[in-house]
Coordinates of C-alpha atoms in Angstrom, one line a residue:
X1 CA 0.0 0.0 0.0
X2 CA 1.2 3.8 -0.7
X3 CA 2.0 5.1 2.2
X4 CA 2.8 9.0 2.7
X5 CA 2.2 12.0 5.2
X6 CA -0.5 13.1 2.8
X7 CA -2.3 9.9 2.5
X8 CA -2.6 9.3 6.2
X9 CA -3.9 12.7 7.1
X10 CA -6.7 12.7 4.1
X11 CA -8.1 8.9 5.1
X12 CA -7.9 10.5 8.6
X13 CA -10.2 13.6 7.7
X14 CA -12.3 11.5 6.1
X15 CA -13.1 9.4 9.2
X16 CA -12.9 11.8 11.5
X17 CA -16.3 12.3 13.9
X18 CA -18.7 15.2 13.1
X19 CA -18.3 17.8 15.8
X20 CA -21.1 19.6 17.1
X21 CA -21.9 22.7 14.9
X22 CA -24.6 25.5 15.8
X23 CA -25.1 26.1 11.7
X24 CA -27.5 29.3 11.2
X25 CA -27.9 29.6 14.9
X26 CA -27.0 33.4 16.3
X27 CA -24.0 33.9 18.2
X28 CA -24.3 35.1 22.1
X29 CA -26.1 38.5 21.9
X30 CA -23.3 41.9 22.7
X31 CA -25.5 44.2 25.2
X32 CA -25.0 48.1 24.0
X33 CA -27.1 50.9 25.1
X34 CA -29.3 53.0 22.7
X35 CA -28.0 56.3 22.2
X36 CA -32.0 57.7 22.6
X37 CA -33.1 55.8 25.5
X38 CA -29.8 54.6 27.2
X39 CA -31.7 51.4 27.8
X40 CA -29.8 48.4 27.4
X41 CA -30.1 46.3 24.1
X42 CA -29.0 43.0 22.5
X43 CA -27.2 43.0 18.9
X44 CA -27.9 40.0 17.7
X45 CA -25.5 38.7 14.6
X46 CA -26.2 35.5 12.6
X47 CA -23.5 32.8 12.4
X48 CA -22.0 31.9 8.6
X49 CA -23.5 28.4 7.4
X50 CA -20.9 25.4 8.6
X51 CA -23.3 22.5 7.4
X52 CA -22.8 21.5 3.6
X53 CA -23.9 18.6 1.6
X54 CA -22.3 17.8 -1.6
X55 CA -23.3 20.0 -4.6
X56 CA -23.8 23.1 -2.2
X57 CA -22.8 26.6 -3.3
X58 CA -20.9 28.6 -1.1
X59 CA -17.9 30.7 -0.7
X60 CA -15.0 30.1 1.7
X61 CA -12.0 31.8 3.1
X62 CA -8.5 30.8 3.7
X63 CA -5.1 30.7 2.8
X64 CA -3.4 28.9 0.1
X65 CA -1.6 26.1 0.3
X66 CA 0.1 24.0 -2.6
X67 CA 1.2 20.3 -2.9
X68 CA 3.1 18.6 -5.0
X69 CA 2.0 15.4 -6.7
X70 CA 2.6 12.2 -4.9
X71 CA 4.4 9.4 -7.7
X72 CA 1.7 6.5 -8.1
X73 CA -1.3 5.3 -10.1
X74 CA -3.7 7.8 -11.7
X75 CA -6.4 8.3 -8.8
X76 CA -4.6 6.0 -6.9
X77 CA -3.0 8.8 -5.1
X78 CA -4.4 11.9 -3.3
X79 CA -4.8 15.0 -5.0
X80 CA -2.0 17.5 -5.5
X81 CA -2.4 21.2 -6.6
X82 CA -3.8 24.2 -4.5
X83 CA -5.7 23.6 -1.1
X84 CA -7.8 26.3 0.6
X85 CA -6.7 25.8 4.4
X86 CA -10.1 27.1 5.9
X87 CA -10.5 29.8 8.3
X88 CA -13.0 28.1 10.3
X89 CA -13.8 24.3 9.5
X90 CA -17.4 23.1 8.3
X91 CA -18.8 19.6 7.9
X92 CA -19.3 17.7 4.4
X93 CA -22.4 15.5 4.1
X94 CA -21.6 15.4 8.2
X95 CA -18.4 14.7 8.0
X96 CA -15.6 17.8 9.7
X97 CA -13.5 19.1 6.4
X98 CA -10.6 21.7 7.4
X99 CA -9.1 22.0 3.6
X100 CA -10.4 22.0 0.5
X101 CA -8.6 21.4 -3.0
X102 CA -9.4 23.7 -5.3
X103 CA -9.9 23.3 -9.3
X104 CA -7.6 26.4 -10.2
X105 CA -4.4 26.8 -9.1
X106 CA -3.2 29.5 -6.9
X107 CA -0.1 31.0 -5.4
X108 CA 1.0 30.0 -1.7
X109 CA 0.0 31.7 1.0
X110 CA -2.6 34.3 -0.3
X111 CA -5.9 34.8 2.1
X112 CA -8.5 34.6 -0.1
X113 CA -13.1 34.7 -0.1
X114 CA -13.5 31.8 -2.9
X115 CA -17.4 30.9 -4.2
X116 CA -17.8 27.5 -5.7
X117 CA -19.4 24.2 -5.3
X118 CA -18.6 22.0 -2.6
X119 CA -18.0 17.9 -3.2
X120 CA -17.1 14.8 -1.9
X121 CA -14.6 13.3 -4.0
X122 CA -12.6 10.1 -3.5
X123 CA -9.2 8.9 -4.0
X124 CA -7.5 5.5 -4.5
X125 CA -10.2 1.9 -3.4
X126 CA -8.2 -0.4 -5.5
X127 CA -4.5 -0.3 -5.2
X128 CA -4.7 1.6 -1.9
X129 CA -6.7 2.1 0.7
X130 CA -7.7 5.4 -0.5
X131 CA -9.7 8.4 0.8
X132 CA -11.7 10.7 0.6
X133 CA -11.8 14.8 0.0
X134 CA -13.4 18.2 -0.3
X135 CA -13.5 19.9 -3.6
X136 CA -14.4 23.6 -4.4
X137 CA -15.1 23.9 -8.2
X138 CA -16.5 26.8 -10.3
X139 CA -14.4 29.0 -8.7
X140 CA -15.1 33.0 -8.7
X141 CA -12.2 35.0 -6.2
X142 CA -14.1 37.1 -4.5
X143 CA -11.1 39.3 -3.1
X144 CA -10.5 40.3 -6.8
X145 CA -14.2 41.4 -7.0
X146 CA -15.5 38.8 -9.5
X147 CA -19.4 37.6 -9.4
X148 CA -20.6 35.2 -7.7
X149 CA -22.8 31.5 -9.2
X150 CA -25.0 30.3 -7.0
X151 CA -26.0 27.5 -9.8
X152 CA -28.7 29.6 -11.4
X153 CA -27.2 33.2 -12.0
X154 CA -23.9 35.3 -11.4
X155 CA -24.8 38.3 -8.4
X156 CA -22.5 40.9 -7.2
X157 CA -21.2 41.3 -3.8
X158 CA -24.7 43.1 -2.8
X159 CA -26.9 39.8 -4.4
X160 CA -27.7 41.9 -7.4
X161 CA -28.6 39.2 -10.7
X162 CA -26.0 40.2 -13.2
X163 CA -26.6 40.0 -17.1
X164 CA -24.6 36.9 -18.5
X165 CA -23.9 36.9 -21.8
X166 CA -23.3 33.4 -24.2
X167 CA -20.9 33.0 -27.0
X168 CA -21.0 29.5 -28.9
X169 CA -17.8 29.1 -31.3
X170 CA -18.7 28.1 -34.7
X171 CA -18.3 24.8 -35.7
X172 CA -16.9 23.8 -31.9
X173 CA -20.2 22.2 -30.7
X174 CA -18.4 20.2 -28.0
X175 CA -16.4 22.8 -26.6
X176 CA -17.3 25.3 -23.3
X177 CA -18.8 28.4 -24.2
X178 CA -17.5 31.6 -23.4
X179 CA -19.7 33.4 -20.9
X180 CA -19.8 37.6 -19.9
X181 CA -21.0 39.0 -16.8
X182 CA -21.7 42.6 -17.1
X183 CA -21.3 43.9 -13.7
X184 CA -22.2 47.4 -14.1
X185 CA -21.3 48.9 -11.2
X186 CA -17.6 48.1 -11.2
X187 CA -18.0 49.1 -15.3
X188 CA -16.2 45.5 -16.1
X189 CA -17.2 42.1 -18.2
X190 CA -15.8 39.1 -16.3
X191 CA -14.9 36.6 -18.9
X192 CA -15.1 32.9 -18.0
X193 CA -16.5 29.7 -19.7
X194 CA -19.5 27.3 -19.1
X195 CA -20.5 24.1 -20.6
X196 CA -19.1 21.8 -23.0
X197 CA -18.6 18.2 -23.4
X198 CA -17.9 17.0 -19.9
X199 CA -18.9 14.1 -17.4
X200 CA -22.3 14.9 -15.7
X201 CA -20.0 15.2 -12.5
X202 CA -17.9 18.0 -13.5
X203 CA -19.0 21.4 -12.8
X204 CA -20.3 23.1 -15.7
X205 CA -19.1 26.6 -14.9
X206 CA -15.5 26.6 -15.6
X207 CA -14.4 30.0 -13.5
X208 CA -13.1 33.5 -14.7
X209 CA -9.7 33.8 -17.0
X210 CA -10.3 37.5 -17.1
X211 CA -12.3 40.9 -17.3
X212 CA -12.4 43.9 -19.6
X213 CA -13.6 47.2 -19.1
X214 CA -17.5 48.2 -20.3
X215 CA -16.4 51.7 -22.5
X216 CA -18.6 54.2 -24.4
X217 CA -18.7 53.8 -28.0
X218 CA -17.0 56.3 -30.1
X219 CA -17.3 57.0 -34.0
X220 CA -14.7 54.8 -34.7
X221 CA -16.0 52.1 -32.9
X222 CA -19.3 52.8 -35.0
X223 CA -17.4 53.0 -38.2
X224 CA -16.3 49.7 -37.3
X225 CA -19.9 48.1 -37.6
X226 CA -22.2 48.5 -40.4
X227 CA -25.5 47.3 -41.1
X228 CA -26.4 45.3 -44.6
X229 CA -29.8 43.8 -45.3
X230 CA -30.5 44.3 -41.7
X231 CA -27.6 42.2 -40.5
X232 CA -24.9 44.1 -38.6
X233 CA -22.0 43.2 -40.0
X234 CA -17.8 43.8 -39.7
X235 CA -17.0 46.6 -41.8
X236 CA -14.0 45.6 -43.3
X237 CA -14.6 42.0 -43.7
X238 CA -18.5 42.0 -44.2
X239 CA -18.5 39.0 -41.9
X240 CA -22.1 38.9 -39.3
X241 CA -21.4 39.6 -35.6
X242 CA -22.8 37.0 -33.6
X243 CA -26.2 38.0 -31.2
X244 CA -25.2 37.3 -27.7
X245 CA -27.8 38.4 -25.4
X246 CA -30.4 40.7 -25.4
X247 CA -32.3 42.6 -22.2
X248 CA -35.1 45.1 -21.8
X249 CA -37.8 45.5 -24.2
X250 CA -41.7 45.1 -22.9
X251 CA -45.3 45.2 -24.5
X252 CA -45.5 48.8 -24.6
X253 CA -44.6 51.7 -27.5
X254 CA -41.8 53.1 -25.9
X255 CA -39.6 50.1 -24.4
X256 CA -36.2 50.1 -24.9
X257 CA -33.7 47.0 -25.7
X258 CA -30.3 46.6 -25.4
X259 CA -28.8 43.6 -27.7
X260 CA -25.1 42.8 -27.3
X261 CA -23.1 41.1 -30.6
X262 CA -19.8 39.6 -30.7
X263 CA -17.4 40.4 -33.2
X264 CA -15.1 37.6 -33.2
X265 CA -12.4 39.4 -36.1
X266 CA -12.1 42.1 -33.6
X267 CA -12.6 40.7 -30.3
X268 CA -15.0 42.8 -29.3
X269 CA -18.4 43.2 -27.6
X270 CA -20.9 45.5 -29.1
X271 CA -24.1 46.8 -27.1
X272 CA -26.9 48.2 -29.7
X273 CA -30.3 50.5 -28.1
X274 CA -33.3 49.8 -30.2
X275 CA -36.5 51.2 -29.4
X276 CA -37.3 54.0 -26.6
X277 CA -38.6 57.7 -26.9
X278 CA -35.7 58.4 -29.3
X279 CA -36.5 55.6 -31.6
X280 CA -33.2 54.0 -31.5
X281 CA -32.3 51.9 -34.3
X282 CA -29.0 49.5 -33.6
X283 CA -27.6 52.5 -32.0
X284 CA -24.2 51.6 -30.8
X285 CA -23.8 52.4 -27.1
X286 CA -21.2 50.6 -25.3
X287 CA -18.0 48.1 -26.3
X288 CA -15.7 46.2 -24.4
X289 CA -12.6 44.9 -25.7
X290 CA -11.3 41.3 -25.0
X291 CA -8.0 40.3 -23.9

């Protein structure tokens, strides 16, 4: 049997005995004294959730930790890569979990607020004994200010729905998508990928790579983009830009829409008003430019 360090501690975590957790329970109430009455009150502060079960969505802070790969057979050995040393511990499906491995690598010894999914995984069962694991996936790093998924949509640090935004490349059915979140109020498109051909297991949003800034059109962004036979199209190449989301609109005369094209020549996003008191007609508003 492989035996390391590493090994040991993980099939220890993964037996270890669920401690007692108070979950949503509030903490011990602070007496302060009003500043109107000078009576005596109670501040009263809910605890952060410590009680997951697989395929929860939560976020998590820590510190990095790395580890090198341990020589042996496939999944056979534990995992190696980044770790998230927790802050506080939680429980797993009831079991006490103080790390988690993470699905991104990052650089030892940053304290970082990560959102993802939380899973049980295992390793080894045949040529070892084996273990078992925490795993954080579909990772947004929310100390750099990117959105959060809860499953269903991206929010903002305030739990404001953000507009996501879906490019397909042509003639690459299989592969992820590339996905935008507009979060407006830090002006920025977080760029990150979601889908593809992958087991049902694997997390479907892939993370963030980067984000670009949401700019102003100016003319020659607008001389970029022309319309023919009501098609927007590249201007120098003639090629289509690519619909990738649309929002606003409604069953009355003057609703407004906002329709945003890629432009995969240029690498850019295009936002187009249509509609509203002014009558816009593909009126080019706003552009972000891709890394």
């Amino acid at each position: 049997m492989l035996t390391t360090p590493l090994s040991l501690r993980l099939t220890r975590l993964a037996s270890a005995p669920v401690e007692a957790q108070s979950g949503s329970t509030a903490q011990a109430p602070a007496e302060q004294v009003d500043t109107f009455t000078g009576a005596s009150v109670h501040a009263v502060k809910a605890k952060a959730k410590t009680k997951f079960k697989d395929n929860d969505w939560t976020k998590l802070s820590g510190t990095i930790m790395n580890r090198e790969a341990v020589r042996g057979i496939g999944g056979e050995v534990p995992p190696a890569g980044s770790f998230l040393m927790l802050d506080k511990p939680i429980t797993l499906n009831g079991k006490k979990v103080t790390e988690v491995h993470l699905t991104d690598t990052f650089k030892k010894g940053l304290n970082v607020v990560l959102n993802g999914r939380l899973n049980a995984r295992k390793w080894g069962g045949v040529e070892t004994k084996g273990g078992t694991y925490a795993e954080l996936s579909g990772l947004s790093n929310l100390s750099k200010g990117e959105p959060a998924f809860n499953g269903k949509e991206f929010v903002d640090a305030s739990g404001t729905k953000l507009q996501r935004l879906s490019y397909n490349r042509p003639l690459i059915m299989d592969a992820p998508a590339q996905i935008f979140v507009l979060d407006r109020k830090k002006g920025k498109a977080f760029i990150g990928a979601m889908g593809g051909f992958i087991p049902p297991w694997i997390n479907s949003f892939h993370g963030f790579r980067a984000s670009a800034a949401i700019k102003s059109a100016t003319a020659a962004d607008r001389a970029a983009v022309k319309e023919v036979g009501g098609k927007l199209v590249n201007a120098k190449s003639g090629k289509a830009l690519e619909l990738i989301g649309t929002s606003g609109g409604g069953n009355f005369p003057d609703a407004m829409s906002t329709s945003w094209y890629m432009d995969a020549e240029s690498k850019k996003l295009y936002a187009f008003l249509n509609g509203g008191i002014a009558g816009f007609q593909n009126h080019m508003s706003e552009v972000v430019k891709l890394p």
